[in-house]
């Protein structure tokens, strides 16, 4: 990149996370298209269709080094003014075909303006969950009023609920006191009561009433991830998932990783309120979506269960997460939270309840608890490793005898951030990579294109999506393939001597990089990219190894990758990289959104709530920062797959290269005469 280009304004598009530099005066739509960001336009840039709307996010986005302001975009011009007069342009929205770049910007592409965008959806579990929900529908026929028996209408209904259903000591939601007489008369003295009872020892409460027979009630199971929010609408009576939907977490605009969101709260006085409002509005929009898809009224939703990592958990509840940004990483509340849905801004049935699973530790949240409930290491004899790879990896290791947990700060490298050509998983992103060990030529697969890059028809198909960057699963594969083909050494140094053999090895001053694709967007894997992946994988492996030492085991029996990212990781490449310990590859499985499955289980069976509460109380929490041995484990884990740990099961399945070290002790692999040695 020339010196002039490096000073061009930096533009970051949300929620895709794609970014690039563009000259002043470039239309925002043109910038979006060159980066592969989908912004619809039907009128061809004439500012008549209004489909290319975007919003400028104002604020100091320290993580990206961007101060974004409406002063950094061109003033509203005559075309936009004319459009706003003829049609309506919501406040704060701009037409990206007319607005031009004048300075650094964070641009939000509103989801309501995206028509054919990638659908974010985490599928519901196909497992059968035994039903014992916290909400029970009870139909009763009530005696009519009698002047000789002056018992109130509601009290006579309670008598029948005890007689027919065995409920004693019933409480009644206050809002129903004024409704009961009307409902009873409308139903001609027949009524259906919804009774909420979270546990056999808690006092039952009438939370809703319908005249006559009402034979359906629904609940929500929701996983609030830092990147994606996934929701299922479920029949509490049949257990059937009626509808599912997902959306990008709108908090991404405040920071891609969790700690940058905590920083935003610390730097902006109203940051906490803004983020709480954003996530609650996104949840509410998803409720609308699943209700529309399932043909269900909000008033029929009586229960809801949420899982989230600690920072999302706190922000959703309206709690300032600042304490989680610094040692000792204190949670405001770690146990399960039960409240009324309306208390956290959820407009469901007025009597609807909400339950949040407990958090395990300061950085091991209710999502890890949900995944634990789903996969059940505590229910088996085998030693299970459960890993949710994200910006902050959550690790649980155990069996029915003992379970330990920790978090490891892997950073956002696996999700594409901090990688020179990294991006989120979206059409145009490279998702699979293979490198020929002899020619060093790559072939790859792109999201949205059926063929591999060396197959007929690929170029034509890729014209539609573009080839825009590398997503997380491909970053793991390309670094692992670079190791298997000898492009990088066991200590992660790009072998510059191969430049004489292949034009794919490019010199960058004192280091070298690997050219994956030459096109409109030049996609390379730099020495710094390899380092970023090494640091991330070493942090995860060292955390896992620490838990293995606590358990007194040298191997694990089975490994489960949880989370959306885990679903796309190839276990073989994860092991070649040294992301996870040696294990029979047949025992390494992706379990998708296990946290969401845990939420579903807690929604449909209140006994699972007691199970996870008890399990979390027994899980031993390990703080990696306080463990003196962590640093050595981390250093050993920087090597591929590992400096000291053997991988016999992997070696039986994959031909590992002969160990090669380059510029040993020189972190950047440059500045010293290279030497090669073999162990």
mmCIF file of C-alpha atoms in Angstrom, residues 118-123 227-228 387-389 414-415 423-427 429-434 445-448 452 471-478 560-574 579 588-593:
data_model
loop_
_atom_site.group_PDB
_atom_site.id
_atom_site.type_symbol
_atom_site.label_atom_id
_atom_site.label_comp_id
_atom_site.label_asym_id
_atom_site.label_seq_id
_atom_site.Cartn_x
_atom_site.Cartn_y
_atom_site.Cartn_z
ATOM 1 C CA UNK A 118 -26.830 -13.904 4.830
ATOM 2 C CA UNK A 119 -29.338 -15.464 7.216
ATOM 3 C CA UNK A 120 -27.857 -15.854 10.678
ATOM 4 C CA UNK A 121 -29.453 -18.874 12.255
ATOM 5 C CA UNK A 122 -28.423 -21.439 14.802
ATOM 6 C CA UNK A 123 -30.558 -24.521 14.321
ATOM 7 C CA UNK A 227 -21.730 -11.785 17.658
ATOM 8 C CA UNK A 228 -25.091 -13.479 17.125
ATOM 9 C CA UNK A 387 -14.675 -25.872 24.331
ATOM 10 C CA UNK A 388 -16.543 -22.806 23.106
ATOM 11 C CA UNK A 389 -14.084 -20.978 20.864
ATOM 12 C CA UNK A 414 -10.170 -16.808 15.139
ATOM 13 C CA UNK A 415 -13.127 -14.622 14.136
ATOM 14 C CA UNK A 423 -13.449 -11.091 8.024
ATOM 15 C CA UNK A 424 -16.636 -12.608 9.417
ATOM 16 C CA UNK A 425 -18.202 -15.640 7.750
ATOM 17 C CA UNK A 426 -20.284 -14.148 4.901
ATOM 18 C CA UNK A 427 -20.561 -14.651 1.129
ATOM 19 C CA UNK A 429 -15.098 -15.200 2.471
ATOM 20 C CA UNK A 430 -12.654 -18.067 1.949
ATOM 21 C CA UNK A 431 -13.798 -20.901 4.253
ATOM 22 C CA UNK A 432 -11.656 -23.927 3.281
ATOM 23 C CA UNK A 433 -7.997 -24.125 2.166
ATOM 24 C CA UNK A 434 -5.686 -26.858 0.854
ATOM 25 C CA UNK A 445 -13.569 -22.776 -1.197
ATOM 26 C CA UNK A 446 -15.561 -19.548 -0.862
ATOM 27 C CA UNK A 447 -18.826 -19.074 1.041
ATOM 28 C CA UNK A 448 -21.633 -18.753 -1.495
ATOM 29 C CA UNK A 452 -13.464 -25.224 -5.231
ATOM 30 C CA UNK A 471 -13.047 -16.255 7.752
ATOM 31 C CA UNK A 472 -12.208 -18.046 10.999
ATOM 32 C CA UNK A 473 -12.438 -21.671 9.862
ATOM 33 C CA UNK A 474 -10.154 -20.958 6.899
ATOM 34 C CA UNK A 475 -7.613 -19.098 9.046
ATOM 35 C CA UNK A 476 -7.156 -22.279 11.089
ATOM 36 C CA UNK A 477 -6.931 -24.404 7.933
ATOM 37 C CA UNK A 478 -4.522 -22.149 6.034
ATOM 38 C CA UNK A 560 -16.909 -31.198 21.986
ATOM 39 C CA UNK A 561 -16.665 -27.911 20.064
ATOM 40 C CA UNK A 562 -19.582 -25.662 21.029
ATOM 41 C CA UNK A 563 -20.717 -22.392 19.454
ATOM 42 C CA UNK A 564 -21.335 -21.271 15.899
ATOM 43 C CA UNK A 565 -17.620 -21.045 15.107
ATOM 44 C CA UNK A 566 -16.984 -24.555 16.451
ATOM 45 C CA UNK A 567 -19.465 -25.930 13.906
ATOM 46 C CA UNK A 568 -17.157 -24.950 11.048
ATOM 47 C CA UNK A 569 -13.815 -26.050 12.490
ATOM 48 C CA UNK A 570 -12.357 -29.181 10.945
ATOM 49 C CA UNK A 571 -11.177 -31.247 13.962
ATOM 50 C CA UNK A 572 -8.136 -32.515 12.056
ATOM 51 C CA UNK A 573 -6.844 -29.002 11.369
ATOM 52 C CA UNK A 574 -7.654 -27.856 14.899
ATOM 53 C CA UNK A 579 -5.686 -25.850 19.258
ATOM 54 C CA UNK A 588 -13.969 -34.824 18.271
ATOM 55 C CA UNK A 589 -17.391 -33.428 17.396
ATOM 56 C CA UNK A 590 -18.968 -30.047 16.761
ATOM 57 C CA UNK A 591 -22.200 -29.691 18.733
ATOM 58 C CA UNK A 592 -23.392 -26.389 17.262
ATOM 59 C CA UNK A 593 -25.176 -23.988 19.531
#
